[in-house]
Amino acid sequence: MKSESVPDADTSPNVRQRTDHDLGGCVRVLAEVHEHDGYPVNWPDFPVAWLTPPSLIASWVAEPDNRVAGHIGLSQSDAGDVAPGLWSARAGVSIDATAVVNRLFVAPWARGHGIGALLMAQAVTEAQNRSLHPVLDVVASDTAAAVLYERLGRQLLATVEQQWSPGQKVAVRCYAATI
């Protein structure tokens, strides 16, 4: 992996709606993140399809220095999502009242500049604009992500075991924005 320069600390990254033109850069950054952190846990056979699931409502990229450094998505709940069900049961609302924050990643070379927080704020704002409550989950072993979510005021709903495949059971921490 080539060495990348760190964005200027005085330059706020541009966060904007992701376009199809951005997908190549997103896949490159995702590959760096996977190599560095193991996210996603299982590398997708088709990374572009993984970034553009049918349930996707909207997605954004962060660009310091006019290059993709981070990504986030906002989706409707899918059958395998646990956090929407936990939140809806706790709040006494329909699962349809939630939106799942997902596909959040920041290039290792761009960390420490608030990019993850900026992306999260964008997704939360969009969910709220749609009168949806943002929820998310993270693999329990990803402590850095959990620390970010908790620092941003996300409420831990539960830690649950999910069966991802016949031979793979994963502990997942489920979060929701506080009211």
PDB file of C-alpha atoms in Angstrom:
ATOM      1  CA  MET A   1       0.000   0.000   0.000  1.00  0.00           C
ATOM      2  CA  LYS A   2       1.374   3.401  -0.922  1.00  0.00           C
ATOM      3  CA  SER A   3       1.839   6.055   1.718  1.00  0.00           C
ATOM      4  CA  GLU A   4      -0.746   8.811   1.704  1.00  0.00           C
ATOM      5  CA  SER A   5      -0.409  12.298   3.076  1.00  0.00           C
ATOM      6  CA  VAL A   6      -2.608  13.304   5.969  1.00  0.00           C
ATOM      7  CA  PRO A   7      -5.150  16.042   5.231  1.00  0.00           C
ATOM      8  CA  ASP A   8      -4.236  19.506   6.456  1.00  0.00           C
ATOM      9  CA  ALA A   9      -5.603  19.877   9.987  1.00  0.00           C
ATOM     10  CA  ASP A  10      -6.850  23.378   9.125  1.00  0.00           C
ATOM     11  CA  THR A  11      -8.844  22.167   6.112  1.00  0.00           C
ATOM     12  CA  SER A  12     -12.338  20.889   6.790  1.00  0.00           C
ATOM     13  CA  PRO A  13     -13.175  17.998   4.473  1.00  0.00           C
ATOM     14  CA  ASN A  14     -15.999  18.416   2.009  1.00  0.00           C
ATOM     15  CA  VAL A  15     -18.897  16.030   2.766  1.00  0.00           C
ATOM     16  CA  ARG A  16     -21.223  15.555  -0.173  1.00  0.00           C
ATOM     17  CA  GLN A  17     -23.695  13.098  -1.665  1.00  0.00           C
ATOM     18  CA  ARG A  18     -21.894  10.117  -3.176  1.00  0.00           C
ATOM     19  CA  THR A  19     -22.183   9.671  -6.930  1.00  0.00           C
ATOM     20  CA  ASP A  20     -21.528   6.651  -9.143  1.00  0.00           C
ATOM     21  CA  HIS A  21     -18.303   8.390 -10.177  1.00  0.00           C
ATOM     22  CA  ASP A  22     -17.069   8.059  -6.553  1.00  0.00           C
ATOM     23  CA  LEU A  23     -17.503   4.280  -6.325  1.00  0.00           C
ATOM     24  CA  GLY A  24     -13.998   3.419  -7.579  1.00  0.00           C
ATOM     25  CA  GLY A  25     -12.413   5.671  -4.951  1.00  0.00           C
ATOM     26  CA  CYS A  26     -14.726   4.267  -2.291  1.00  0.00           C
ATOM     27  CA  VAL A  27     -13.700   0.695  -3.146  1.00  0.00           C
ATOM     28  CA  ARG A  28     -10.003   1.662  -2.991  1.00  0.00           C
ATOM     29  CA  VAL A  29     -10.450   3.242   0.453  1.00  0.00           C
ATOM     30  CA  LEU A  30     -12.563   0.299   1.610  1.00  0.00           C
ATOM     31  CA  ALA A  31      -9.740  -2.058   0.572  1.00  0.00           C
ATOM     32  CA  GLU A  32      -7.267   0.009   2.628  1.00  0.00           C
ATOM     33  CA  VAL A  33      -9.603  -0.104   5.623  1.00  0.00           C
ATOM     34  CA  HIS A  34     -10.127  -3.855   5.226  1.00  0.00           C
ATOM     35  CA  GLU A  35      -6.367  -4.448   5.082  1.00  0.00           C
ATOM     36  CA  HIS A  36      -5.717  -2.155   8.075  1.00  0.00           C
ATOM     37  CA  ASP A  37      -8.718  -2.933  10.322  1.00  0.00           C
ATOM     38  CA  GLY A  38     -10.502  -5.991   8.962  1.00  0.00           C
ATOM     39  CA  TYR A  39     -13.645  -4.003   8.043  1.00  0.00           C
ATOM     40  CA  PRO A  40     -15.753  -5.311   6.596  1.00  0.00           C
ATOM     41  CA  VAL A  41     -15.193  -8.606   8.401  1.00  0.00           C
ATOM     42  CA  ASN A  42     -15.928 -10.537   5.195  1.00  0.00           C
ATOM     43  CA  TRP A  43     -14.594  -8.852   2.057  1.00  0.00           C
ATOM     44  CA  PRO A  44     -17.539  -8.621  -0.371  1.00  0.00           C
ATOM     45  CA  ASP A  45     -17.348 -10.481  -3.694  1.00  0.00           C
ATOM     46  CA  PHE A  46     -18.768  -7.344  -5.336  1.00  0.00           C
ATOM     47  CA  PRO A  47     -17.678  -4.277  -3.336  1.00  0.00           C
ATOM     48  CA  VAL A  48     -19.661  -1.824  -5.484  1.00  0.00           C
ATOM     49  CA  ALA A  49     -22.840  -3.833  -4.873  1.00  0.00           C
ATOM     50  CA  TRP A  50     -22.017  -3.918  -1.138  1.00  0.00           C
ATOM     51  CA  LEU A  51     -21.806  -0.106  -1.184  1.00  0.00           C
ATOM     52  CA  THR A  52     -25.088   0.215  -3.101  1.00  0.00           C
ATOM     53  CA  PRO A  53     -27.570  -2.179  -1.461  1.00  0.00           C
ATOM     54  CA  PRO A  54     -31.194  -2.047  -2.672  1.00  0.00           C
ATOM     55  CA  SER A  55     -32.254  -0.672   0.732  1.00  0.00           C
ATOM     56  CA  LEU A  56     -29.971   2.390   0.391  1.00  0.00           C
ATOM     57  CA  ILE A  57     -31.692   5.730   1.009  1.00  0.00           C
ATOM     58  CA  ALA A  58     -28.631   7.967   0.566  1.00  0.00           C
ATOM     59  CA  SER A  59     -24.846   7.927   0.888  1.00  0.00           C
ATOM     60  CA  TRP A  60     -22.057  10.464   1.258  1.00  0.00           C
ATOM     61  CA  VAL A  61     -18.318  10.767   0.879  1.00  0.00           C
ATOM     62  CA  ALA A  62     -15.818  12.978   2.685  1.00  0.00           C
ATOM     63  CA  GLU A  63     -13.102  14.573   0.603  1.00  0.00           C
ATOM     64  CA  PRO A  64     -10.157  16.385   2.070  1.00  0.00           C
ATOM     65  CA  ASP A  65      -7.986  17.549  -0.819  1.00  0.00           C
ATOM     66  CA  ASN A  66     -10.616  16.480  -3.412  1.00  0.00           C
ATOM     67  CA  ARG A  67     -10.158  12.730  -2.957  1.00  0.00           C
ATOM     68  CA  VAL A  68     -12.380  10.209  -1.229  1.00  0.00           C
ATOM     69  CA  ALA A  69     -11.254   9.633   2.352  1.00  0.00           C
ATOM     70  CA  GLY A  70     -14.470   8.370   3.943  1.00  0.00           C
ATOM     71  CA  HIS A  71     -17.950   7.041   3.253  1.00  0.00           C
ATOM     72  CA  ILE A  72     -21.282   6.507   5.008  1.00  0.00           C
ATOM     73  CA  GLY A  73     -24.674   5.178   3.984  1.00  0.00           C
ATOM     74  CA  LEU A  74     -28.210   5.399   5.282  1.00  0.00           C
ATOM     75  CA  SER A  75     -30.584   2.533   4.538  1.00  0.00           C
ATOM     76  CA  GLN A  76     -33.988   1.153   5.287  1.00  0.00           C
ATOM     77  CA  SER A  77     -33.976  -1.821   7.621  1.00  0.00           C
ATOM     78  CA  ASP A  78     -33.181  -5.208   6.052  1.00  0.00           C
ATOM     79  CA  ALA A  79     -34.305  -8.582   7.386  1.00  0.00           C
ATOM     80  CA  GLY A  80     -30.956  -9.278   9.096  1.00  0.00           C
ATOM     81  CA  ASP A  81     -30.677  -5.919  10.886  1.00  0.00           C
ATOM     82  CA  VAL A  82     -31.091  -6.244  14.653  1.00  0.00           C
ATOM     83  CA  ALA A  83     -30.759  -2.617  15.815  1.00  0.00           C
ATOM     84  CA  PRO A  84     -34.020  -1.407  14.187  1.00  0.00           C
ATOM     85  CA  GLY A  85     -36.015  -4.111  15.976  1.00  0.00           C
ATOM     86  CA  LEU A  86     -34.376  -3.362  19.320  1.00  0.00           C
ATOM     87  CA  TRP A  87     -35.044   0.360  18.977  1.00  0.00           C
ATOM     88  CA  SER A  88     -38.610  -0.040  17.744  1.00  0.00           C
ATOM     89  CA  ALA A  89     -39.451  -2.382  20.651  1.00  0.00           C
ATOM     90  CA  ARG A  90     -37.902   0.012  23.171  1.00  0.00           C
ATOM     91  CA  ALA A  91     -39.567   3.127  21.689  1.00  0.00           C
ATOM     92  CA  GLY A  92     -42.886   1.469  20.866  1.00  0.00           C
ATOM     93  CA  VAL A  93     -42.711   2.426  17.202  1.00  0.00           C
ATOM     94  CA  SER A  94     -42.608   0.567  13.899  1.00  0.00           C
ATOM     95  CA  ILE A  95     -39.312  -0.619  12.460  1.00  0.00           C
ATOM     96  CA  ASP A  96     -40.233   1.560   9.481  1.00  0.00           C
ATOM     97  CA  ALA A  97     -39.591   4.565  11.754  1.00  0.00           C
ATOM     98  CA  THR A  98     -35.858   3.750  11.788  1.00  0.00           C
ATOM     99  CA  ALA A  99     -33.000   4.236   9.338  1.00  0.00           C
ATOM    100  CA  VAL A 100     -29.808   2.187   9.498  1.00  0.00           C
ATOM    101  CA  VAL A 101     -26.513   4.057   9.417  1.00  0.00           C
ATOM    102  CA  ASN A 102     -24.073   1.766   7.634  1.00  0.00           C
ATOM    103  CA  ARG A 103     -20.985   1.386   5.473  1.00  0.00           C
ATOM    104  CA  LEU A 104     -19.066   3.941   7.552  1.00  0.00           C
ATOM    105  CA  PHE A 105     -15.341   3.880   6.944  1.00  0.00           C
ATOM    106  CA  VAL A 106     -12.478   6.373   6.913  1.00  0.00           C
ATOM    107  CA  ALA A 107      -9.120   5.809   5.222  1.00  0.00           C
ATOM    108  CA  PRO A 108      -6.358   5.071   7.735  1.00  0.00           C
ATOM    109  CA  TRP A 109      -4.333   8.006   6.372  1.00  0.00           C
ATOM    110  CA  ALA A 110      -7.232  10.434   6.982  1.00  0.00           C
ATOM    111  CA  ARG A 111      -8.123   9.561  10.574  1.00  0.00           C
ATOM    112  CA  GLY A 112      -7.911  11.922  13.501  1.00  0.00           C
ATOM    113  CA  HIS A 113      -9.482  14.865  11.670  1.00  0.00           C
ATOM    114  CA  GLY A 114     -13.147  14.365  12.577  1.00  0.00           C
ATOM    115  CA  ILE A 115     -14.156  12.799   9.260  1.00  0.00           C
ATOM    116  CA  GLY A 116     -16.091   9.950  10.895  1.00  0.00           C
ATOM    117  CA  ALA A 117     -18.005  12.429  13.064  1.00  0.00           C
ATOM    118  CA  LEU A 118     -18.791  14.656  10.045  1.00  0.00           C
ATOM    119  CA  LEU A 119     -20.104  11.690   8.067  1.00  0.00           C
ATOM    120  CA  MET A 120     -22.155  10.475  11.020  1.00  0.00           C
ATOM    121  CA  ALA A 121     -23.668  13.949  11.478  1.00  0.00           C
ATOM    122  CA  GLN A 122     -24.676  14.005   7.811  1.00  0.00           C
ATOM    123  CA  ALA A 123     -26.411  10.618   8.024  1.00  0.00           C
ATOM    124  CA  VAL A 124     -28.164  11.489  11.295  1.00  0.00           C
ATOM    125  CA  THR A 125     -29.381  14.813   9.884  1.00  0.00           C
ATOM    126  CA  GLU A 126     -30.769  13.090   6.798  1.00  0.00           C
ATOM    127  CA  ALA A 127     -32.548  10.472   8.927  1.00  0.00           C
ATOM    128  CA  GLN A 128     -34.069  13.191  11.087  1.00  0.00           C
ATOM    129  CA  ASN A 129     -35.114  15.184   8.004  1.00  0.00           C
ATOM    130  CA  ARG A 130     -37.024  12.076   6.923  1.00  0.00           C
ATOM    131  CA  SER A 131     -38.561  11.680  10.409  1.00  0.00           C
ATOM    132  CA  LEU A 132     -36.584   8.468  10.918  1.00  0.00           C
ATOM    133  CA  HIS A 133     -34.620   7.439  14.009  1.00  0.00           C
ATOM    134  CA  PRO A 134     -30.997   6.491  13.188  1.00  0.00           C
ATOM    135  CA  VAL A 135     -29.707   3.148  14.460  1.00  0.00           C
ATOM    136  CA  LEU A 136     -26.560   1.186  13.687  1.00  0.00           C
ATOM    137  CA  ASP A 137     -24.575  -1.853  14.633  1.00  0.00           C
ATOM    138  CA  VAL A 138     -20.900  -2.670  14.794  1.00  0.00           C
ATOM    139  CA  VAL A 139     -18.953  -5.870  15.277  1.00  0.00           C
ATOM    140  CA  ALA A 140     -18.191  -6.009  19.001  1.00  0.00           C
ATOM    141  CA  SER A 141     -14.473  -6.475  18.360  1.00  0.00           C
ATOM    142  CA  ASP A 142     -14.308  -3.109  16.550  1.00  0.00           C
ATOM    143  CA  THR A 143     -13.628  -1.125  19.700  1.00  0.00           C
ATOM    144  CA  ALA A 144     -12.500   2.022  17.836  1.00  0.00           C
ATOM    145  CA  ALA A 145     -15.889   2.317  16.131  1.00  0.00           C
ATOM    146  CA  ALA A 146     -17.717   1.671  19.402  1.00  0.00           C
ATOM    147  CA  VAL A 147     -15.696   4.421  21.093  1.00  0.00           C
ATOM    148  CA  LEU A 148     -16.610   6.842  18.268  1.00  0.00           C
ATOM    149  CA  TYR A 149     -20.317   6.006  18.459  1.00  0.00           C
ATOM    150  CA  GLU A 150     -20.395   6.378  22.223  1.00  0.00           C
ATOM    151  CA  ARG A 151     -18.425   9.639  22.076  1.00  0.00           C
ATOM    152  CA  LEU A 152     -21.026  10.919  19.607  1.00  0.00           C
ATOM    153  CA  GLY A 153     -23.768  10.103  22.111  1.00  0.00           C
ATOM    154  CA  ARG A 154     -25.101   6.871  20.641  1.00  0.00           C
ATOM    155  CA  GLN A 155     -26.931   4.672  23.150  1.00  0.00           C
ATOM    156  CA  LEU A 156     -25.944   1.005  23.363  1.00  0.00           C
ATOM    157  CA  LEU A 157     -29.125  -1.017  22.994  1.00  0.00           C
ATOM    158  CA  ALA A 158     -27.615  -4.507  23.330  1.00  0.00           C
ATOM    159  CA  THR A 159     -24.829  -6.802  22.278  1.00  0.00           C
ATOM    160  CA  VAL A 160     -26.205  -9.779  20.353  1.00  0.00           C
ATOM    161  CA  GLU A 161     -24.882 -12.832  18.568  1.00  0.00           C
ATOM    162  CA  GLN A 162     -25.669 -12.991  14.848  1.00  0.00           C
ATOM    163  CA  GLN A 163     -25.297 -16.021  12.604  1.00  0.00           C
ATOM    164  CA  TRP A 164     -23.670 -14.609   9.447  1.00  0.00           C
ATOM    165  CA  SER A 165     -23.148 -17.983   7.800  1.00  0.00           C
ATOM    166  CA  PRO A 166     -23.316 -21.652   8.828  1.00  0.00           C
ATOM    167  CA  GLY A 167     -19.787 -21.423  10.223  1.00  0.00           C
ATOM    168  CA  GLN A 168     -19.689 -17.817  11.388  1.00  0.00           C
ATOM    169  CA  LYS A 169     -21.338 -16.377  14.499  1.00  0.00           C
ATOM    170  CA  VAL A 170     -20.457 -12.759  15.301  1.00  0.00           C
ATOM    171  CA  ALA A 171     -21.104 -10.573  18.362  1.00  0.00           C
ATOM    172  CA  VAL A 172     -22.610  -7.243  17.314  1.00  0.00           C
ATOM    173  CA  ARG A 173     -23.143  -4.086  19.382  1.00  0.00           C
ATOM    174  CA  CYS A 174     -26.396  -2.293  18.456  1.00  0.00           C
ATOM    175  CA  TYR A 175     -26.728   1.464  18.926  1.00  0.00           C
ATOM    176  CA  ALA A 176     -29.355   4.173  18.510  1.00  0.00           C
ATOM    177  CA  ALA A 177     -29.253   7.934  18.633  1.00  0.00           C
ATOM    178  CA  THR A 178     -30.562   9.247  21.927  1.00  0.00           C
ATOM    179  CA  ILE A 179     -33.832  11.116  21.966  1.00  0.00           C
TER     180      ILE A 179
END
